[in-house]
Short mmCIF file of C-alpha atoms in Angstrom, two decimals:
data_model
loop_
_atom_site.label_atom_id
_atom_site.label_comp_id
_atom_site.label_asym_id
_atom_site.label_seq_id
_atom_site.Cartn_x
_atom_site.Cartn_y
_atom_site.Cartn_z
CA MET G 781 0.00 0.00 0.00
CA ARG G 782 2.82 2.43 0.76
CA PRO G 783 4.32 2.62 -2.76
CA ARG G 784 0.88 3.29 -4.21
CA VAL G 785 0.18 6.04 -1.68
CA VAL G 786 3.51 7.69 -2.43
CA MET G 787 2.81 7.63 -6.18
CA VAL G 788 -0.63 9.19 -5.71
CA LEU G 789 0.82 11.97 -3.60
CA ALA G 790 3.57 12.69 -6.17
CA ILE G 791 1.04 12.91 -9.02
CA ALA G 792 -1.13 15.27 -6.93
CA ALA G 793 1.87 17.54 -6.17
CA LEU G 794 2.82 17.63 -9.86
CA LEU G 795 -0.69 18.63 -10.91
CA LEU G 796 -0.89 21.29 -8.19
CA GLY G 797 2.49 22.81 -9.28
CA GLY G 798 1.31 23.03 -12.87
CA VAL G 799 -1.83 24.86 -11.83
CA LEU G 800 0.28 27.43 -9.96
CA LEU G 801 2.96 27.88 -12.66
CA VAL G 802 0.69 28.44 -15.62
CA PRO G 803 -0.96 31.68 -14.30
CA ALA G 804 2.45 33.05 -13.23
CA ALA G 805 3.94 32.40 -16.66
CA TYR G 806 0.90 33.93 -18.33
CA ALA G 807 1.17 37.00 -16.15
CA LYS G 808 4.86 37.39 -17.05
CA LEU G 809 4.12 37.13 -20.75
CA ASN G 810 1.30 39.62 -20.38
CA ASP G 811 3.58 42.12 -18.55
CA SER G 812 6.26 41.84 -21.25
CA GLY G 813 3.75 42.47 -23.97
CA GLY G 814 2.36 45.48 -22.11
CA ALA G 815 5.80 47.05 -21.76
CA THR G 816 6.47 46.55 -25.47
CA ALA G 817 3.15 48.09 -26.36
CA THR G 818 3.82 51.07 -24.08
CA ALA G 819 7.29 51.63 -25.59
CA ALA G 820 5.85 51.42 -29.09
CA ALA G 821 3.18 53.94 -28.23
CA ALA G 822 5.76 56.39 -26.77
CA GLY G 823 7.82 56.46 -29.98
CA PRO G 824 11.61 57.05 -30.33
CA ALA G 825 13.61 58.81 -27.57
CA PRO G 826 13.75 62.60 -28.04
CA THR G 827 16.90 64.06 -29.64
CA ILE G 828 18.91 66.29 -27.30
CA PRO G 829 19.76 69.52 -29.15
CA PRO G 830 23.38 70.74 -29.09
CA LYS G 831 24.21 73.07 -26.24
CA VAL G 832 25.29 76.61 -27.00
CA VAL G 833 27.92 77.72 -24.52
CA GLU G 834 28.84 81.39 -24.43
CA PRO G 835 32.61 81.92 -24.68
CA PRO G 836 34.55 83.48 -21.80
CA GLN G 837 34.29 87.24 -21.44
CA PRO G 838 36.84 88.95 -23.69
CA THR G 839 39.98 90.57 -22.32
CA LEU G 840 43.42 91.47 -23.64
CA ALA G 841 45.86 88.58 -23.74
CA PRO G 842 49.22 87.88 -25.42
CA GLY G 843 48.92 86.90 -29.06
CA PRO G 844 50.21 87.60 -32.55
CA VAL G 845 50.01 91.24 -33.63
CA SER G 846 50.44 92.39 -37.21
CA VAL G 847 50.33 96.17 -37.58
CA LYS G 848 52.17 97.75 -40.49
CA VAL G 849 53.88 101.02 -39.62
CA ASP G 850 55.97 103.29 -41.79
CA GLY G 851 58.59 103.71 -39.08
CA PHE G 852 59.19 102.55 -35.49
CA TYR G 853 56.67 100.36 -33.67
CA ALA G 854 56.66 98.56 -30.30
CA TRP G 855 54.03 97.24 -27.93
CA ALA G 856 53.91 95.55 -24.51
CA LEU G 857 51.14 94.03 -22.40
CA MET G 858 51.37 93.37 -18.66
CA ASP G 859 49.09 90.94 -16.83
CA LEU G 860 48.41 92.72 -13.55
CA LYS G 861 47.60 89.45 -11.77
CA THR G 862 50.97 87.85 -12.51
CA GLY G 863 53.15 90.81 -13.45
CA LYS G 864 54.19 88.99 -16.64
CA ILE G 865 54.97 91.20 -19.64
CA SER G 866 54.65 90.11 -23.27
CA GLY G 867 55.13 92.19 -26.37
CA SER G 868 57.04 92.88 -29.56
CA LYS G 869 60.65 91.70 -29.81
CA ASN G 870 61.94 95.24 -29.33
CA SER G 871 59.63 96.09 -26.41
CA ALA G 872 62.37 95.78 -23.77
CA LYS G 873 65.47 97.15 -25.48
CA GLU G 874 64.31 99.98 -27.77
CA THR G 875 62.95 103.26 -26.43
CA SER G 876 60.86 106.16 -27.67
CA SER G 877 59.94 109.53 -26.16
CA THR G 878 56.99 109.55 -23.79
CA GLU G 879 55.57 112.92 -24.84
CA SER G 880 52.41 113.75 -22.84
CA MET G 881 51.92 110.18 -21.63
CA ILE G 882 54.34 110.97 -18.79
CA LYS G 883 51.89 113.55 -17.43
CA THR G 884 50.31 110.64 -15.57
CA TRP G 885 53.48 110.36 -13.46
CA ILE G 886 53.89 114.13 -13.13
CA VAL G 887 50.42 114.42 -11.60
CA ALA G 888 50.59 111.22 -9.53
CA ASP G 889 53.96 112.03 -7.97
CA TYR G 890 52.99 115.64 -7.29
CA LEU G 891 49.91 114.48 -5.38
CA HIS G 892 51.96 111.96 -3.43
CA GLN G 893 54.50 114.59 -2.42
CA LEU G 894 51.66 116.90 -1.44
CA ASP G 895 50.13 114.23 0.79
CA LYS G 896 53.44 113.24 2.39
CA GLY G 897 54.05 116.89 3.17
CA GLY G 898 50.75 117.09 5.02
CA LYS G 899 49.30 119.60 2.57
CA THR G 900 45.78 119.62 1.13
CA LEU G 901 44.88 119.89 -2.55
CA SER G 902 43.41 123.29 -3.34
CA SER G 903 40.64 123.82 -5.87
CA GLY G 904 43.09 125.66 -8.11
CA GLN G 905 45.59 122.80 -8.00
CA LYS G 906 42.85 120.28 -8.72
CA ALA G 907 41.70 122.30 -11.74
CA SER G 908 45.28 122.39 -13.02
CA ILE G 909 45.57 118.61 -12.63
CA GLU G 910 42.32 118.11 -14.53
CA ARG G 911 43.55 120.21 -17.45
CA ALA G 912 46.93 118.44 -17.51
CA ILE G 913 45.32 115.01 -17.83
CA ARG G 914 41.92 115.54 -19.46
CA ASP G 915 43.10 118.14 -22.00
CA SER G 916 46.81 117.26 -22.03
CA ASN G 917 47.63 120.87 -21.23
CA ASP G 918 51.39 121.44 -21.46
CA ASN G 919 51.44 124.65 -19.42
CA ASP G 920 49.72 123.04 -16.44
CA ALA G 921 51.88 119.91 -16.66
CA GLY G 922 55.03 122.03 -16.83
CA LYS G 923 54.09 123.99 -13.71
CA ILE G 924 53.27 120.81 -11.79
CA ASN G 925 56.55 119.21 -12.89
CA SER G 926 58.55 122.25 -11.78
CA ALA G 927 56.79 122.29 -8.39
CA ALA G 928 57.63 118.59 -7.92
CA GLY G 929 61.33 118.94 -8.75
CA GLY G 930 61.69 118.91 -12.54
CA THR G 931 64.26 116.33 -13.60
CA THR G 932 64.41 115.10 -10.00
CA GLN G 933 60.80 114.03 -10.39
CA THR G 934 61.64 112.05 -13.54
CA LYS G 935 64.52 110.31 -11.77
CA ARG G 936 62.16 109.49 -8.90
CA MET G 937 59.85 107.78 -11.40
CA ILE G 938 62.63 105.48 -12.54
CA SER G 939 63.49 104.37 -9.00
CA THR G 940 59.97 104.28 -7.56
CA CYS G 941 58.46 102.28 -10.42
CA GLY G 942 61.46 100.01 -10.99
CA LEU G 943 61.91 101.05 -14.62
CA LYS G 944 64.64 99.13 -16.42
CA ASN G 945 65.20 101.02 -19.66
CA THR G 946 64.22 104.66 -19.14
CA HIS G 947 66.46 107.70 -19.20
CA LEU G 948 66.26 111.48 -19.35
CA GLY G 949 65.87 113.04 -22.77
CA THR G 950 68.97 114.29 -24.57
CA VAL G 951 67.42 116.56 -27.20
CA LYS G 952 69.82 119.47 -27.65
CA GLY G 953 68.57 122.53 -25.84
CA TYR G 954 65.92 120.47 -24.00
CA GLU G 955 68.10 118.07 -22.03
CA GLY G 956 66.06 116.45 -19.26
CA TRP G 957 62.76 117.94 -20.43
CA TRP G 958 59.94 115.71 -19.18
CA SER G 959 58.23 115.01 -22.53
CA PHE G 960 61.51 113.91 -24.14
CA THR G 961 62.07 111.18 -21.53
CA GLU G 962 63.02 107.97 -23.35
CA MET G 963 61.19 104.83 -22.23
CA SER G 964 60.78 101.27 -23.51
CA ALA G 965 57.31 99.87 -24.13
CA GLN G 966 57.80 97.40 -21.28
CA ASP G 967 58.67 100.24 -18.93
CA VAL G 968 55.46 102.02 -19.94
CA THR G 969 53.54 99.01 -18.60
CA ARG G 970 55.61 99.14 -15.40
CA LEU G 971 54.65 102.80 -15.05
CA GLY G 972 51.00 101.84 -15.48
CA GLN G 973 51.34 99.19 -12.79
CA CYS G 974 53.05 101.74 -10.54
CA ILE G 975 50.08 104.09 -10.95
CA THR G 976 47.27 101.58 -10.47
CA SER G 977 48.99 99.87 -7.51
CA GLY G 978 49.18 103.12 -5.57
CA LYS G 979 52.97 103.41 -5.48
CA ALA G 980 52.98 106.53 -7.65
CA ALA G 981 50.30 108.68 -6.02
CA GLY G 982 49.81 106.94 -2.69
CA LYS G 983 46.62 105.46 -1.28
CA LYS G 984 44.82 108.78 -0.89
CA TYR G 985 45.17 110.13 -4.42
CA THR G 986 45.43 107.03 -6.65
CA PRO G 987 41.63 106.93 -7.23
CA LEU G 988 41.75 110.57 -8.35
CA VAL G 989 44.56 109.94 -10.85
CA LEU G 990 42.82 106.90 -12.37
CA SER G 991 39.52 108.78 -12.50
CA GLU G 992 41.06 111.75 -14.32
CA MET G 993 42.69 109.38 -16.81
CA SER G 994 39.31 107.81 -17.56
CA LYS G 995 37.91 111.26 -18.36
CA VAL G 996 40.39 112.23 -21.07
CA ARG G 997 38.42 114.15 -23.70
CA GLY G 998 38.64 115.53 -27.21
CA SER G 999 39.02 113.82 -30.57
CA VAL G 1000 42.12 113.34 -32.68
CA THR G 1001 41.11 116.36 -34.77
CA GLN G 1002 40.70 118.73 -31.80
CA GLN G 1003 44.25 119.95 -31.39
CA GLY G 1004 45.48 123.26 -29.97
CA LYS G 1005 48.85 124.92 -29.52
CA SER G 1006 49.51 123.75 -25.94
CA SER G 1007 46.72 121.21 -25.43
CA GLY G 1008 44.62 118.81 -27.46
CA GLY G 1009 42.02 116.10 -27.63
CA GLY G 1010 43.40 112.76 -26.48
CA ARG G 1011 40.43 110.38 -26.43
CA TRP G 1012 41.61 108.05 -29.16
CA GLY G 1013 43.94 105.09 -29.71
CA ILE G 1014 43.73 102.06 -27.44
CA ILE G 1015 40.33 103.04 -26.03
CA ASP G 1016 38.85 102.87 -29.55
CA GLY G 1017 40.19 99.35 -30.05
CA LEU G 1018 38.43 97.87 -27.01
CA PRO G 1019 35.02 96.21 -27.41
CA LYS G 1020 32.21 97.37 -25.14
CA GLU G 1021 32.34 94.04 -23.29
CA ILE G 1022 35.86 94.78 -22.00
CA VAL G 1023 35.00 98.35 -21.07
CA ALA G 1024 31.92 97.14 -19.15
CA LYS G 1025 33.75 94.29 -17.37
CA GLU G 1026 37.16 95.84 -16.70
CA GLY G 1027 36.38 99.54 -16.77
CA PRO G 1028 36.49 102.31 -16.31
CA ILE G 1029 39.56 102.22 -18.53
CA SER G 1030 42.20 104.77 -17.51
CA PHE G 1031 44.45 105.93 -20.33
CA LYS G 1032 46.74 108.69 -21.54
CA ASN G 1033 48.31 109.36 -24.91
CA GLY G 1034 51.36 111.39 -25.83
CA TRP G 1035 51.89 112.89 -29.29
CA THR G 1036 54.17 115.44 -30.93
CA PRO G 1037 55.59 116.01 -34.42
CA LEU G 1038 59.23 116.64 -33.56
CA VAL G 1039 61.17 119.10 -35.69
CA TYR G 1040 64.56 117.55 -34.96
CA ASP G 1041 63.78 114.24 -36.69
CA GLY G 1042 60.70 115.09 -38.77
CA ASP G 1043 58.61 112.32 -37.21
CA TRP G 1044 55.47 112.03 -35.16
CA HIS G 1045 56.23 110.51 -31.74
CA ILE G 1046 53.21 108.65 -30.34
CA SER G 1047 53.01 106.94 -26.94
CA CYS G 1048 49.79 105.25 -25.81
CA MET G 1049 49.10 103.71 -22.39
CA ALA G 1050 45.88 102.17 -21.05
CA ILE G 1051 45.13 100.57 -17.67
CA SER G 1052 42.28 98.21 -16.80
CA LYS G 1053 41.69 96.16 -13.67
CA ASP G 1054 43.48 93.21 -15.30
CA TRP G 1055 46.18 94.58 -17.62
CA VAL G 1056 48.30 97.51 -18.81
CA LEU G 1057 48.87 98.01 -22.55
CA ALA G 1058 51.56 100.23 -24.08
CA VAL G 1059 51.98 101.10 -27.76
CA GLN G 1060 54.74 103.29 -29.21
CA THR G 1061 55.24 104.46 -32.77
CA ARG G 1062 57.20 107.00 -34.79
CA TYR G 1063 56.43 107.82 -38.43
CA PRO G 1064 56.87 110.69 -40.91
CA SER G 1065 55.09 113.89 -39.88
CA SER G 1066 53.70 114.12 -43.40
CA LYS G 1067 51.13 111.56 -42.24
CA PRO G 1068 48.30 112.73 -39.95
CA LEU G 1069 47.98 112.15 -36.21
CA SER G 1070 45.08 109.81 -36.98
CA TYR G 1071 47.60 107.40 -38.55
CA GLY G 1072 49.30 106.92 -35.17
CA ALA G 1073 45.96 106.77 -33.36
CA LYS G 1074 44.96 103.87 -35.62
CA VAL G 1075 48.22 102.05 -34.84
CA CYS G 1076 47.37 102.10 -31.12
CA GLN G 1077 43.75 101.16 -31.81
CA ASP G 1078 44.59 98.22 -34.09
CA THR G 1079 47.13 96.83 -31.62
CA ALA G 1080 44.50 96.70 -28.88
CA THR G 1081 41.91 95.13 -31.20
CA GLN G 1082 44.28 92.35 -32.26
CA LEU G 1083 45.00 91.45 -28.63
CA VAL G 1084 41.33 90.97 -27.73
CA THR G 1085 40.84 87.33 -26.65
CA PRO G 1086 38.52 85.60 -27.42
CA LYS G 1087 37.20 87.51 -30.38
CA VAL G 1088 33.83 89.06 -29.68
CA GLY G 1089 30.64 87.70 -31.29
CA ALA G 1090 31.17 83.95 -31.66
CA ALA G 1091 29.33 81.45 -29.45
CA LEU G 1092 30.75 77.96 -28.97
CA ARG G 1093 28.50 75.06 -30.04
CA ILE G 1094 28.94 71.84 -28.06
CA PRO G 1095 27.57 68.61 -29.66
CA SER G 1096 24.87 66.85 -27.65
CA SER G 1097 27.00 63.72 -27.30
CA ALA G 1098 29.71 65.72 -25.61
CA GLY G 1099 27.29 67.69 -23.50
CA SER G 1100 25.57 64.54 -22.22
CA GLN G 1101 28.68 63.28 -20.49
CA GLY G 1102 28.72 64.02 -16.75
#
């Protein structure tokens, strides 16, 4: 009897397992079919469009510069964060006269000496400073230079600002005259750093000097006998994005057609929060002042990095990676 009972129980267990397995298998098949139907109804996965990433904000950075000049040409750019200077091959060794660009030092040093002497700036002195910088007035600059020591003031610039290739002018009959001071393009950037760092004018008056430099006025065609318009050059080569981000831009140009060599002498300097740019050129005085202004402008434009106006397109496959 026992073998028969065991067989009956085995058959019963087998039948019961089949009853349980069939609904489970059916349910699994039904679920799989439902998922397929749902996927089919949803259609293909959506295509991710390429991302458009705006490029970094433009600034001035070292790069190739190609400006054709009928004469002498040099440029230098200092990164104010690192102090590194880049520029043309002759930017360290060759010099050119500063002309009115040096009025920035004349004013800055005068104010520093005034402050160290415990004296206050009178309204008349302030007006004279404004004319010397904003209008490049020679008479005001000359009086300020004389009050601050004349050639002694120029020598103080060399030592205070750590200039490496600057010396007093040697033009016959005008030896040591401030506008004939010879300076390399790299030293012009060191002068700019000296001004913006506060070493030139001191903590109290540095904001005033930089502010006056940002308010230089008058076009390249507005020229007088002892003053003239100086709002041209580097400032015209900067896109509005740089002016908005790094401004206000403080700058000063120097320009004179010199009788002794028959050339225009142009010296341009501009200071932002991030850099100092210097451009120097000399060319025949038969060409207009606007020729030299364009040299300074084009140099600045070619150093703008990245170029303004182009957005960077990133493929979706690259953008989808974490």
